[in-house]
Amino acid sequence: MASEGFDIKRGLKDVYFDTTEASFIDGDVGKLLYRGYNIHDLAEKATFEEIVYLLLYGDLPNQRQLDDFNVEFRGSRSIPEEVINVLRVVKDCHPMDALRTGISALSAFDPDVTDNSIEATRRKGIRLTAQAPTIVAAHHRIRNGLDPVAPNPGLNHAGNFLYMLRGAEPTEDENRLIDVDFVLHAEHGANASAFGARVVASTLSDLHSAVVTGVAVLKGPWHGGAAEEVMKMALDIGQPENAEEYARKLLDSGGRVMGFGHRVYKAEDPRARHLRERSQRLGQEKGQPHWFQILTYLEQNVMAPYRDRGIFVNVDFFAGSIYYLLEIPDDLFIPIFALGRIPGWTLQCMEQYSDNILLRPLLEYTGEMDLEYVPIDQR
Ligand code: CMC
């Protein structure tokens, strides 16, 4: 056994590997800034379109800049018929797998695919952000035996996504709920999927490959998959009075309550606040207040002692209930997170390309050493 006693940072906990201007996170107080702007202001006042511009161009747009940007952004939503055909072939897979496959297929049609300049990466990031909802909506309709709905250039990003999914325009409230959700998910430092995307970019591979990786990494239940798991748990619990017993059993058997805990936040995830209020209001409006009551019971009772260990609700805890109340199927919850996150992955790749260094850490070898090769007939 070779063991040199290296200082191993398992899970890369607390490791800084580069600098960024994308977002600032203070996990001790629960503070999040996108390019210097507080998430609380952005969630309440900004649209997703402004956030995409802010992240990819470096500052909030004025009206003329936003109008020009929207012409490009809304005009990029269509996907080639060949990609729709690929989605037909994979129609039975999980929507996250369809999104990953669809983005991969789009690379065959993007004129800038091999150009890793900052300008081309930004153009591709805008296109991918615009096209990804079309993939998710088209796949969802195909798997339900319906024809895909063409994008509607008269609608904003969030509204157009719901329109392509359902074939009918959403209400203003539904539109804003998804818009805020996209805003809250747009960028979040060196989280696992952004790190995965940066590793890809660091080999000078292209943005489509990096975004495919981002989608693949996000899929796991310890990352983007938590919202789906939270709602499954709430459905299993059924009524607030069952929450205590259910969660105790889960925790006593070594399980985790999804939607709690975060590698960086040791206070409440600042994004959760905006979804908590909306989950409560939507539940009342829809005559289904019990989902919020179940979640609140878990938060305020079962998980209260965990606060001393720095475990609070994260962004995913209330998100699932909002999607559920909007009648969005649970396997679309993670793709919705991904749709919001593409600008963040793009920006992080732009940062990586602009001052690149290969991301390549080390593993300490703990296996056998210098074994003698034994011919196969003598083993
Ligand atoms: N429920 C119960 N115990 C928990 C939870 C939880 N949700 N999260 C962490 N713990 C415990 C964990 O069991 C461990 O206990 P012990 O020290 O006794 O072994 C301790 O807290 C530390 O956990 P860890 O896994 O070492 O901490 P981490 O910083 O690596 O974990 C996490 C971060 C997100 C993987 C974890 O909190 C978790 O699994 N949460 C549930 C999944 C979830 O909600 N994910 C969404 C994250 S936010 C959205 C995103 O950015 O992806």
mmCIF file of N, CA, C and O in Angstrom, residues 245-290:
data_model
loop_
_atom_site.group_PDB
_atom_site.id
_atom_site.type_symbol
_atom_site.label_atom_id
_atom_site.label_comp_id
_atom_site.label_asym_id
_atom_site.label_seq_id
_atom_site.Cartn_x
_atom_site.Cartn_y
_atom_site.Cartn_z
ATOM 1 N N GLU A 245 -43.822 11.268 11.700
ATOM 2 C CA GLU A 245 -43.459 9.846 11.709
ATOM 3 C C GLU A 245 -42.627 9.481 10.465
ATOM 4 O O GLU A 245 -41.623 8.779 10.548
ATOM 5 N N TYR A 246 -43.063 10.008 9.326
ATOM 6 C CA TYR A 246 -42.386 9.696 8.064
ATOM 7 C C TYR A 246 -40.914 10.144 8.117
ATOM 8 O O TYR A 246 -39.994 9.385 7.813
ATOM 9 N N ALA A 247 -40.729 11.400 8.520
ATOM 10 C CA ALA A 247 -39.377 11.960 8.496
ATOM 11 C C ALA A 247 -38.483 11.312 9.550
ATOM 12 O O ALA A 247 -37.297 11.072 9.315
ATOM 13 N N ARG A 248 -39.069 11.006 10.717
ATOM 14 C CA ARG A 248 -38.280 10.339 11.771
ATOM 15 C C ARG A 248 -37.754 9.004 11.267
ATOM 16 O O ARG A 248 -36.587 8.668 11.449
ATOM 17 N N LYS A 249 -38.642 8.231 10.643
ATOM 18 C CA LYS A 249 -38.238 6.916 10.118
ATOM 19 C C LYS A 249 -37.107 7.078 9.122
ATOM 20 O O LYS A 249 -36.119 6.344 9.144
ATOM 21 N N LEU A 250 -37.263 8.062 8.241
ATOM 22 C CA LEU A 250 -36.257 8.307 7.202
ATOM 23 C C LEU A 250 -34.910 8.653 7.837
ATOM 24 O O LEU A 250 -33.868 8.071 7.503
ATOM 25 N N LEU A 251 -34.931 9.581 8.778
ATOM 26 C CA LEU A 251 -33.678 10.032 9.392
ATOM 27 C C LEU A 251 -33.061 8.940 10.262
ATOM 28 O O LEU A 251 -31.842 8.744 10.249
ATOM 29 N N ASP A 252 -33.920 8.195 10.996
ATOM 30 C CA ASP A 252 -33.403 7.135 11.868
ATOM 31 C C ASP A 252 -32.733 6.026 11.063
ATOM 32 O O ASP A 252 -31.839 5.345 11.563
ATOM 33 N N SER A 253 -33.191 5.849 9.819
ATOM 34 C CA SER A 253 -32.566 4.794 9.009
ATOM 35 C C SER A 253 -31.389 5.343 8.202
ATOM 36 O O SER A 253 -30.923 4.708 7.253
ATOM 37 N N GLY A 254 -30.905 6.541 8.564
ATOM 38 C CA GLY A 254 -29.713 7.101 7.915
ATOM 39 C C GLY A 254 -30.029 7.850 6.626
ATOM 40 O O GLY A 254 -29.121 8.259 5.903
ATOM 41 N N GLY A 255 -31.324 8.036 6.321
ATOM 42 C CA GLY A 255 -31.698 8.762 5.104
ATOM 43 C C GLY A 255 -31.541 10.266 5.272
ATOM 44 O O GLY A 255 -31.280 10.762 6.371
ATOM 45 N N ARG A 256 -31.683 10.989 4.173
ATOM 46 C CA ARG A 256 -31.607 12.447 4.205
ATOM 47 C C ARG A 256 -32.939 13.035 3.783
ATOM 48 O O ARG A 256 -33.594 12.495 2.889
ATOM 49 N N VAL A 257 -33.333 14.118 4.422
ATOM 50 C CA VAL A 257 -34.528 14.820 3.972
ATOM 51 C C VAL A 257 -34.092 15.728 2.830
ATOM 52 O O VAL A 257 -33.305 16.659 3.024
ATOM 53 N N MET A 258 -34.553 15.407 1.632
ATOM 54 C CA MET A 258 -34.141 16.161 0.445
ATOM 55 C C MET A 258 -34.613 17.608 0.555
ATOM 56 O O MET A 258 -35.663 17.882 1.145
ATOM 57 N N GLY A 259 -33.813 18.510 -0.036
ATOM 58 C CA GLY A 259 -34.169 19.926 0.053
ATOM 59 C C GLY A 259 -33.585 20.597 1.290
ATOM 60 O O GLY A 259 -33.840 21.778 1.532
ATOM 61 N N PHE A 260 -32.812 19.828 2.063
ATOM 62 C CA PHE A 260 -32.094 20.396 3.220
ATOM 63 C C PHE A 260 -30.608 20.188 3.037
ATOM 64 O O PHE A 260 -30.178 19.161 2.506
ATOM 65 N N GLY A 261 -29.843 21.146 3.530
ATOM 66 C CA GLY A 261 -28.389 21.009 3.523
ATOM 67 C C GLY A 261 -27.785 21.571 2.248
ATOM 68 O O GLY A 261 -28.435 21.626 1.195
ATOM 69 N N HIS A 262 -26.567 22.014 2.375
ATOM 70 C CA HIS A 262 -25.859 22.577 1.223
ATOM 71 C C HIS A 262 -24.373 22.582 1.525
ATOM 72 O O HIS A 262 -23.978 22.831 2.654
ATOM 73 N N ARG A 263 -23.576 22.308 0.510
ATOM 74 C CA ARG A 263 -22.130 22.301 0.719
ATOM 75 C C ARG A 263 -21.617 23.671 1.166
ATOM 76 O O ARG A 263 -20.714 23.774 1.993
ATOM 77 N N VAL A 264 -22.203 24.748 0.662
ATOM 78 C CA VAL A 264 -21.671 26.087 0.962
ATOM 79 C C VAL A 264 -22.516 26.819 2.008
ATOM 80 O O VAL A 264 -21.973 27.448 2.917
ATOM 81 N N TYR A 265 -23.847 26.749 1.892
ATOM 82 C CA TYR A 265 -24.677 27.482 2.852
ATOM 83 C C TYR A 265 -24.747 26.762 4.184
ATOM 84 O O TYR A 265 -25.180 25.616 4.263
ATOM 85 N N LYS A 266 -24.349 27.465 5.229
ATOM 86 C CA LYS A 266 -24.525 26.942 6.582
ATOM 87 C C LYS A 266 -25.560 27.798 7.311
ATOM 88 O O LYS A 266 -25.705 27.781 8.531
ATOM 89 N N ALA A 267 -26.244 28.636 6.532
ATOM 90 C CA ALA A 267 -27.423 29.396 6.970
ATOM 91 C C ALA A 267 -28.477 29.113 5.899
ATOM 92 O O ALA A 267 -28.211 28.363 4.967
ATOM 93 N N GLU A 268 -29.634 29.762 6.003
ATOM 94 C CA GLU A 268 -30.650 29.448 4.983
ATOM 95 C C GLU A 268 -30.205 29.909 3.590
ATOM 96 O O GLU A 268 -29.685 31.014 3.419
ATOM 97 N N ASP A 269 -30.402 29.053 2.633
ATOM 98 C CA ASP A 269 -30.152 29.378 1.223
ATOM 99 C C ASP A 269 -31.040 30.575 0.865
ATOM 100 O O ASP A 269 -32.269 30.503 0.980
ATOM 101 N N PRO A 270 -30.444 31.704 0.463
ATOM 102 C CA PRO A 270 -31.259 32.912 0.242
ATOM 103 C C PRO A 270 -32.287 32.752 -0.865
ATOM 104 O O PRO A 270 -33.265 33.500 -0.937
ATOM 105 N N ARG A 271 -32.113 31.770 -1.724
ATOM 106 C CA ARG A 271 -33.063 31.562 -2.821
ATOM 107 C C ARG A 271 -34.361 30.945 -2.320
ATOM 108 O O ARG A 271 -35.411 31.098 -2.934
ATOM 109 N N ALA A 272 -34.273 30.233 -1.186
ATOM 110 C CA ALA A 272 -35.448 29.504 -0.683
ATOM 111 C C ALA A 272 -36.590 30.451 -0.317
ATOM 112 O O ALA A 272 -37.761 30.149 -0.530
ATOM 113 N N ARG A 273 -36.225 31.623 0.224
ATOM 114 C CA ARG A 273 -37.232 32.587 0.692
ATOM 115 C C ARG A 273 -38.266 32.912 -0.399
ATOM 116 O O ARG A 273 -39.458 32.964 -0.154
ATOM 117 N N HIS A 274 -37.755 33.103 -1.605
ATOM 118 C CA HIS A 274 -38.632 33.552 -2.696
ATOM 119 C C HIS A 274 -39.578 32.443 -3.152
ATOM 120 O O HIS A 274 -40.653 32.715 -3.665
ATOM 121 N N LEU A 275 -39.139 31.206 -2.972
ATOM 122 C CA LEU A 275 -39.997 30.093 -3.373
ATOM 123 C C LEU A 275 -40.944 29.713 -2.232
ATOM 124 O O LEU A 275 -42.060 29.259 -2.467
ATOM 125 N N ARG A 276 -40.501 29.920 -0.989
ATOM 126 C CA ARG A 276 -41.375 29.630 0.170
ATOM 127 C C ARG A 276 -42.654 30.452 0.078
ATOM 128 O O ARG A 276 -43.757 29.932 0.140
ATOM 129 N N GLU A 277 -42.483 31.776 -0.093
ATOM 130 C CA GLU A 277 -43.654 32.666 -0.136
ATOM 131 C C GLU A 277 -44.576 32.291 -1.291
ATOM 132 O O GLU A 277 -45.799 32.273 -1.162
ATOM 133 N N ARG A 278 -43.961 31.971 -2.433
ATOM 134 C CA ARG A 278 -44.778 31.661 -3.620
ATOM 135 C C ARG A 278 -45.470 30.303 -3.485
ATOM 136 O O ARG A 278 -46.587 30.121 -3.954
ATOM 137 N N SER A 279 -44.786 29.357 -2.857
ATOM 138 C CA SER A 279 -45.396 28.040 -2.644
ATOM 139 C C SER A 279 -46.636 28.172 -1.744
ATOM 140 O O SER A 279 -47.681 27.576 -2.007
ATOM 141 N N GLN A 280 -46.512 28.988 -0.713
ATOM 142 C CA GLN A 280 -47.645 29.170 0.212
ATOM 143 C C GLN A 280 -48.834 29.815 -0.509
ATOM 144 O O GLN A 280 -49.966 29.335 -0.434
ATOM 145 N N ARG A 281 -48.536 30.885 -1.244
ATOM 146 C CA ARG A 281 -49.618 31.628 -1.925
ATOM 147 C C ARG A 281 -50.289 30.748 -2.986
ATOM 148 O O ARG A 281 -51.507 30.656 -3.058
ATOM 149 N N LEU A 282 -49.481 30.045 -3.762
ATOM 150 C CA LEU A 282 -50.033 29.217 -4.834
ATOM 151 C C LEU A 282 -50.886 28.077 -4.257
ATOM 152 O O LEU A 282 -51.954 27.763 -4.784
ATOM 153 N N GLY A 283 -50.414 27.475 -3.158
ATOM 154 C CA GLY A 283 -51.162 26.399 -2.514
ATOM 155 C C GLY A 283 -52.539 26.878 -2.074
ATOM 156 O O GLY A 283 -53.551 26.183 -2.237
ATOM 157 N N GLN A 284 -52.580 28.105 -1.524
ATOM 158 C CA GLN A 284 -53.881 28.659 -1.092
ATOM 159 C C GLN A 284 -54.774 28.914 -2.300
ATOM 160 O O GLN A 284 -55.951 28.550 -2.309
ATOM 161 N N GLU A 285 -54.178 29.518 -3.323
ATOM 162 C CA GLU A 285 -54.977 29.832 -4.533
ATOM 163 C C GLU A 285 -55.557 28.576 -5.175
ATOM 164 O O GLU A 285 -56.654 28.576 -5.691
ATOM 165 N N LYS A 286 -54.782 27.496 -5.134
ATOM 166 C CA LYS A 286 -55.215 26.263 -5.807
ATOM 167 C C LYS A 286 -56.051 25.367 -4.883
ATOM 168 O O LYS A 286 -56.382 24.235 -5.250
ATOM 169 N N GLY A 287 -56.301 25.829 -3.661
ATOM 170 C CA GLY A 287 -57.086 25.023 -2.721
ATOM 171 C C GLY A 287 -56.326 23.789 -2.244
ATOM 172 O O GLY A 287 -56.931 22.784 -1.872
ATOM 173 N N GLN A 288 -54.987 23.863 -2.247
ATOM 174 C CA GLN A 288 -54.174 22.725 -1.778
ATOM 175 C C GLN A 288 -53.098 23.241 -0.796
ATOM 176 O O GLN A 288 -51.909 23.141 -1.084
ATOM 177 N N PRO A 289 -53.551 23.799 0.336
ATOM 178 C CA PRO A 289 -52.563 24.378 1.257
ATOM 179 C C PRO A 289 -51.726 23.320 1.984
ATOM 180 O O PRO A 289 -50.712 23.643 2.588
ATOM 181 N N HIS A 290 -52.159 22.041 1.921
ATOM 182 C CA HIS A 290 -51.500 21.024 2.759
ATOM 183 C C HIS A 290 -50.063 20.713 2.334
ATOM 184 O O HIS A 290 -49.256 20.305 3.161
#
